[in-house]
Amino acid sequence: MTAAILDGKAVADQIRSEIAEQTAQFVAAKGITPCLAAVLVGDDPASQVYVRNKQRACENSGITSRLHRLSAGTCQDELLALIDELNRDQAVHGILVQLPLPPQIDESRVLQAVSPLKDVDAFHPENVGRMVQGRPRFLPCTPHGVQQLLLRKNIPIAGSHVVVLGRSDIVGKPMAIMLMQRGAGGDATVTVCHSRTRDLPGLTRQADILVVAIGRARFVTADMVKPGAVVIDVGINRTESGLVGDVDFEGVREVAGQITPVPGGVGPLTIAMLLHNTLAAARLQT
């Protein structure tokens, strides 16, 4: 059996088309154009690519995009001053601070400084708390993209055993919380695995849906996957042979029922949900 490919790019294109239409309606009704301000500190090549892709996606969806570039030597107070300025700017509806930040900057303090109403990454403690309670203002972009992929591909979530490999604040934790919530897109039985998990292959082989987000190239192999399982590969790793995921794609696709590729899987969905959150933020602030 060879797994069917879950084309994240095609689903993301569909979502972005919907957002472009909704944005045009919002602009026509309110006379206000949603605006996303991105802050890029330093010259990390991967971060520059990500920000450029987000800017292009904004433009194609009718959302204004601003980019604030700061040098790698920027001090924390300077960055916090910029965020305060963006918080007070009524023309800016969403603020994105591109991670990672240089070592001299306290990442958590910076993310907490972003207004919860403009926190389109959903990293602020207030927005995280609302998500945990099941009444979110915004949902984190990557987990939300995965959830939308599952829903739009009619993959059963309710009652399924989902194993999330990775416990990061950006993907693993929110992914587990979202899929265990009551209602559409939730009601799953969720197991979270990490570096201290015992008998990891034994647990991953129980998964109806396996979500992998650990940042280790080709870590999940065919013997770790239940035949017919849905495998969602969130990882993006730069290797000598190019971009690869956290899953050994060629091996696992011979066991799984459905699988996301890298690239072209979860990545485009992350950007699509960032646009979704920016439009939602503009609605909240108008």
Short mmCIF file of C-alpha atoms in Angstrom, two decimals:
data_model
loop_
_atom_site.label_atom_id
_atom_site.label_comp_id
_atom_site.label_asym_id
_atom_site.label_seq_id
_atom_site.Cartn_x
_atom_site.Cartn_y
_atom_site.Cartn_z
CA MET A 1 0.00 0.00 0.00
CA THR A 2 1.27 3.46 -0.93
CA ALA A 3 -0.13 6.39 1.03
CA ALA A 4 -2.27 9.05 -0.59
CA ILE A 5 -0.59 12.46 -0.56
CA LEU A 6 -2.28 15.14 1.54
CA ASP A 7 -1.68 18.22 -0.60
CA GLY A 8 -1.41 21.05 1.92
CA LYS A 9 -0.67 23.59 -0.79
CA ALA A 10 -3.97 22.90 -2.56
CA VAL A 11 -5.94 23.25 0.68
CA ALA A 12 -4.01 26.42 1.56
CA ASP A 13 -4.82 27.89 -1.86
CA GLN A 14 -8.50 27.21 -1.21
CA ILE A 15 -8.35 28.90 2.21
CA ARG A 16 -6.46 31.89 0.83
CA SER A 17 -9.04 32.31 -1.93
CA GLU A 18 -11.78 32.37 0.72
CA ILE A 19 -9.82 34.91 2.77
CA ALA A 20 -9.26 37.15 -0.27
CA GLU A 21 -13.01 37.20 -0.91
CA GLN A 22 -13.82 37.87 2.76
CA THR A 23 -11.17 40.61 2.93
CA ALA A 24 -12.63 42.35 -0.11
CA GLN A 25 -16.07 42.26 1.51
CA PHE A 26 -14.63 43.64 4.76
CA VAL A 27 -12.83 46.49 2.98
CA ALA A 28 -15.97 47.36 1.01
CA ALA A 29 -18.13 47.39 4.15
CA LYS A 30 -15.75 49.15 6.56
CA GLY A 31 -13.40 51.13 4.34
CA ILE A 32 -10.47 49.67 6.30
CA THR A 33 -7.76 47.37 4.92
CA PRO A 34 -6.43 44.72 7.33
CA CYS A 35 -2.72 45.26 8.03
CA LEU A 36 -0.06 42.84 9.25
CA ALA A 37 3.20 44.25 10.62
CA ALA A 38 6.10 41.79 10.58
CA VAL A 39 9.21 42.39 12.69
CA LEU A 40 12.44 40.71 11.55
CA VAL A 41 15.49 40.99 13.81
CA GLY A 42 18.79 39.90 12.27
CA ASP A 43 19.59 38.29 8.94
CA ASP A 44 18.73 34.62 9.43
CA PRO A 45 18.24 33.30 5.85
CA ALA A 46 15.33 30.99 6.71
CA SER A 47 13.52 33.77 8.58
CA GLN A 48 13.94 36.10 5.62
CA VAL A 49 12.38 33.51 3.31
CA TYR A 50 9.46 32.94 5.68
CA VAL A 51 8.76 36.66 6.03
CA ARG A 52 8.98 37.21 2.27
CA ASN A 53 6.48 34.39 1.67
CA LYS A 54 4.12 35.89 4.26
CA GLN A 55 4.36 39.31 2.63
CA ARG A 56 3.54 37.87 -0.78
CA ALA A 57 0.58 35.94 0.63
CA CYS A 58 -0.76 39.13 2.25
CA GLU A 59 -0.57 41.05 -1.01
CA ASN A 60 -2.40 38.28 -2.90
CA SER A 61 -5.19 38.31 -0.31
CA GLY A 62 -5.75 42.07 -0.21
CA ILE A 63 -4.05 42.49 3.19
CA THR A 64 -1.52 45.27 3.70
CA SER A 65 1.90 44.07 4.81
CA ARG A 66 4.56 46.09 6.61
CA LEU A 67 8.06 44.85 7.32
CA HIS A 68 10.23 46.30 10.10
CA ARG A 69 13.84 45.14 9.75
CA LEU A 70 16.15 45.46 12.75
CA SER A 71 19.83 44.58 12.93
CA ALA A 72 21.09 41.47 14.71
CA GLY A 73 22.60 43.73 17.36
CA THR A 74 19.28 45.32 18.29
CA CYS A 75 18.79 45.56 22.04
CA GLN A 76 15.66 44.38 23.81
CA ASP A 77 14.48 47.87 24.75
CA GLU A 78 14.61 48.99 21.13
CA LEU A 79 12.51 46.01 20.04
CA LEU A 80 10.01 46.55 22.86
CA ALA A 81 9.70 50.21 21.88
CA LEU A 82 8.83 49.20 18.32
CA ILE A 83 6.22 46.73 19.54
CA ASP A 84 4.70 49.41 21.78
CA GLU A 85 4.50 51.74 18.77
CA LEU A 86 2.79 49.03 16.69
CA ASN A 87 0.38 48.23 19.53
CA ARG A 88 -0.75 51.89 19.54
CA ASP A 89 -0.94 52.19 15.73
CA GLN A 90 -4.63 51.84 14.85
CA ALA A 91 -3.77 51.11 11.21
CA VAL A 92 -1.96 47.91 12.28
CA HIS A 93 -4.23 44.98 13.13
CA GLY A 94 -1.76 42.11 13.45
CA ILE A 95 1.81 41.94 14.73
CA LEU A 96 4.18 39.10 13.84
CA VAL A 97 7.57 38.87 15.54
CA GLN A 98 9.60 36.41 13.46
CA LEU A 99 11.35 33.78 15.55
CA PRO A 100 14.06 32.94 16.51
CA LEU A 101 15.32 36.17 18.07
CA PRO A 102 19.00 36.96 18.78
CA PRO A 103 20.33 35.63 22.12
CA GLN A 104 20.46 39.05 23.81
CA ILE A 105 16.66 39.33 23.61
CA ASP A 106 14.23 37.63 26.02
CA GLU A 107 11.81 35.94 23.62
CA SER A 108 9.03 35.41 26.16
CA ARG A 109 9.08 39.04 27.28
CA VAL A 110 8.83 40.22 23.68
CA LEU A 111 5.92 37.92 22.86
CA GLN A 112 4.08 39.04 26.00
CA ALA A 113 4.55 42.67 24.96
CA VAL A 114 2.42 42.21 21.84
CA SER A 115 -1.18 43.29 22.41
CA PRO A 116 -3.42 40.19 22.76
CA LEU A 117 -5.78 41.76 20.21
CA LYS A 118 -2.96 41.95 17.66
CA ASP A 119 -1.26 38.67 18.57
CA VAL A 120 -1.98 36.85 15.30
CA ASP A 121 0.53 34.10 16.16
CA ALA A 122 -1.52 33.35 19.32
CA PHE A 123 1.59 33.20 21.51
CA HIS A 124 0.47 35.69 24.18
CA PRO A 125 -0.41 34.01 27.52
CA GLU A 126 -3.92 35.48 27.39
CA ASN A 127 -4.60 33.93 23.99
CA VAL A 128 -3.05 30.62 25.05
CA GLY A 129 -5.29 30.58 28.12
CA ARG A 130 -8.39 31.31 26.07
CA MET A 131 -7.47 28.44 23.72
CA VAL A 132 -7.04 26.03 26.63
CA GLN A 133 -10.46 27.01 27.97
CA GLY A 134 -12.06 26.34 24.59
CA ARG A 135 -12.96 29.96 23.81
CA PRO A 136 -10.11 31.11 21.55
CA ARG A 137 -9.62 34.59 20.16
CA PHE A 138 -7.01 33.29 17.71
CA LEU A 139 -5.61 29.79 17.16
CA PRO A 140 -1.87 29.15 16.58
CA CYS A 141 -1.25 29.12 12.85
CA THR A 142 0.50 25.78 12.34
CA PRO A 143 -1.80 23.65 14.53
CA HIS A 144 -4.83 25.42 13.07
CA GLY A 145 -3.55 24.65 9.59
CA VAL A 146 -3.18 20.96 10.47
CA GLN A 147 -6.69 20.92 11.93
CA GLN A 148 -8.10 22.53 8.78
CA LEU A 149 -6.30 19.98 6.60
CA LEU A 150 -7.85 17.11 8.56
CA LEU A 151 -11.32 18.66 8.44
CA ARG A 152 -11.24 19.60 4.77
CA LYS A 153 -9.93 16.17 3.78
CA ASN A 154 -12.76 14.55 5.79
CA ILE A 155 -10.34 12.67 8.02
CA PRO A 156 -12.20 11.49 11.15
CA ILE A 157 -10.90 13.22 14.28
CA ALA A 158 -13.60 12.50 16.86
CA GLY A 159 -12.85 9.21 18.61
CA SER A 160 -9.51 8.79 16.84
CA HIS A 161 -6.29 8.20 18.75
CA VAL A 162 -3.98 11.07 17.87
CA VAL A 163 -0.32 10.84 18.86
CA VAL A 164 1.52 14.16 18.84
CA LEU A 165 5.29 13.74 18.72
CA GLY A 166 6.78 16.92 20.20
CA ARG A 167 5.71 19.27 23.02
CA SER A 168 6.75 22.72 21.81
CA ASP A 169 4.69 25.77 22.70
CA ILE A 170 4.33 26.56 18.99
CA VAL A 171 3.07 23.21 17.67
CA GLY A 172 2.96 20.20 20.00
CA LYS A 173 1.12 21.57 23.03
CA PRO A 174 -1.51 23.62 21.18
CA MET A 175 -2.05 20.80 18.67
CA ALA A 176 -2.87 18.38 21.46
CA ILE A 177 -5.17 20.86 23.19
CA MET A 178 -7.07 21.74 20.02
CA LEU A 179 -7.69 18.13 18.98
CA MET A 180 -8.97 17.14 22.43
CA GLN A 181 -11.48 20.01 22.68
CA ARG A 182 -15.18 19.29 22.38
CA GLY A 183 -16.83 19.88 19.02
CA ALA A 184 -15.87 20.04 15.36
CA GLY A 185 -12.17 19.42 14.81
CA GLY A 186 -11.78 17.86 18.25
CA ASP A 187 -13.05 15.02 20.46
CA ALA A 188 -9.89 12.98 19.79
CA THR A 189 -8.04 10.89 22.35
CA VAL A 190 -4.60 12.50 22.41
CA THR A 191 -1.21 11.18 23.54
CA VAL A 192 1.76 13.57 23.63
CA CYS A 193 5.22 12.03 23.24
CA HIS A 194 8.60 13.69 23.76
CA SER A 195 12.29 13.03 24.41
CA ARG A 196 11.61 11.32 27.77
CA THR A 197 8.83 9.04 26.48
CA ARG A 198 9.40 5.33 27.08
CA ASP A 199 8.77 2.88 24.22
CA LEU A 200 8.18 5.66 21.70
CA PRO A 201 7.67 3.32 18.70
CA GLY A 202 5.10 1.35 20.69
CA LEU A 203 3.07 4.50 21.24
CA THR A 204 3.39 5.95 17.75
CA ARG A 205 2.22 2.62 16.29
CA GLN A 206 -1.09 3.09 18.14
CA ALA A 207 -1.86 6.35 16.34
CA ASP A 208 -4.75 6.67 13.92
CA ILE A 209 -3.35 10.16 13.28
CA LEU A 210 0.35 10.81 13.91
CA VAL A 211 1.47 14.46 14.07
CA VAL A 212 5.26 14.85 14.08
CA ALA A 213 6.91 18.13 15.12
CA ILE A 214 10.32 17.58 16.71
CA GLY A 215 12.81 19.12 14.26
CA ARG A 216 14.81 15.94 13.60
CA ALA A 217 15.25 14.97 9.98
CA ARG A 218 13.61 11.68 8.94
CA PHE A 219 13.24 10.61 12.58
CA VAL A 220 9.97 8.68 12.18
CA THR A 221 10.52 5.48 10.22
CA ALA A 222 8.11 2.94 8.73
CA ASP A 223 8.31 0.60 11.72
CA MET A 224 6.94 3.40 13.95
CA VAL A 225 3.70 3.81 12.01
CA LYS A 226 0.49 1.79 12.12
CA PRO A 227 -0.60 0.54 8.68
CA GLY A 228 -3.18 2.90 7.23
CA ALA A 229 -2.46 5.75 9.67
CA VAL A 230 -2.65 9.42 8.72
CA VAL A 231 0.82 10.98 9.10
CA ILE A 232 1.18 14.76 9.39
CA ASP A 233 4.80 15.90 9.08
CA VAL A 234 5.28 19.40 10.51
CA GLY A 235 9.09 19.33 10.40
CA ILE A 236 11.24 21.35 8.01
CA ASN A 237 14.92 20.42 8.08
CA ARG A 238 17.62 21.71 5.76
CA THR A 239 19.95 18.91 4.70
CA GLU A 240 22.56 18.39 2.00
CA SER A 241 19.86 16.75 -0.11
CA GLY A 242 17.43 19.66 0.37
CA LEU A 243 14.40 20.21 2.59
CA VAL A 244 13.11 17.13 4.39
CA GLY A 245 10.59 16.57 7.15
CA ASP A 246 10.72 14.79 10.50
CA VAL A 247 9.33 11.69 8.77
CA ASP A 248 11.22 9.31 6.48
CA PHE A 249 8.78 10.04 3.68
CA GLU A 250 9.77 7.33 1.21
CA GLY A 251 9.68 4.57 3.80
CA VAL A 252 6.60 5.70 5.72
CA ARG A 253 4.47 6.30 2.60
CA GLU A 254 4.59 2.52 1.99
CA VAL A 255 2.86 1.93 5.35
CA ALA A 256 0.65 4.95 6.01
CA GLY A 257 -2.78 5.54 4.52
CA GLN A 258 -2.28 9.28 3.99
CA ILE A 259 0.79 11.49 4.44
CA THR A 260 1.84 15.12 4.02
CA PRO A 261 4.91 15.89 1.90
CA VAL A 262 7.74 18.28 2.78
CA PRO A 263 7.72 20.81 1.26
CA GLY A 264 4.12 21.38 0.15
CA GLY A 265 2.37 19.99 3.19
CA VAL A 266 1.87 21.93 6.41
CA GLY A 267 4.00 24.99 5.54
CA PRO A 268 1.55 26.70 3.15
CA LEU A 269 -1.28 26.09 5.62
CA THR A 270 0.59 27.96 8.35
CA ILE A 271 0.72 31.08 6.19
CA ALA A 272 -2.94 30.72 5.20
CA MET A 273 -4.02 30.66 8.85
CA LEU A 274 -1.87 33.72 9.57
CA LEU A 275 -3.95 35.58 6.98
CA HIS A 276 -7.10 34.20 8.61
CA ASN A 277 -5.99 35.56 11.99
CA THR A 278 -5.06 38.97 10.56
CA LEU A 279 -8.52 39.39 9.06
CA ALA A 280 -10.08 38.20 12.33
CA ALA A 281 -7.98 40.75 14.25
CA ALA A 282 -9.11 43.56 11.95
CA ARG A 283 -12.73 42.57 12.56
CA LEU A 284 -12.20 42.54 16.33
CA GLN A 285 -10.60 45.99 16.32
CA THR A 286 -13.13 47.64 14.02
#
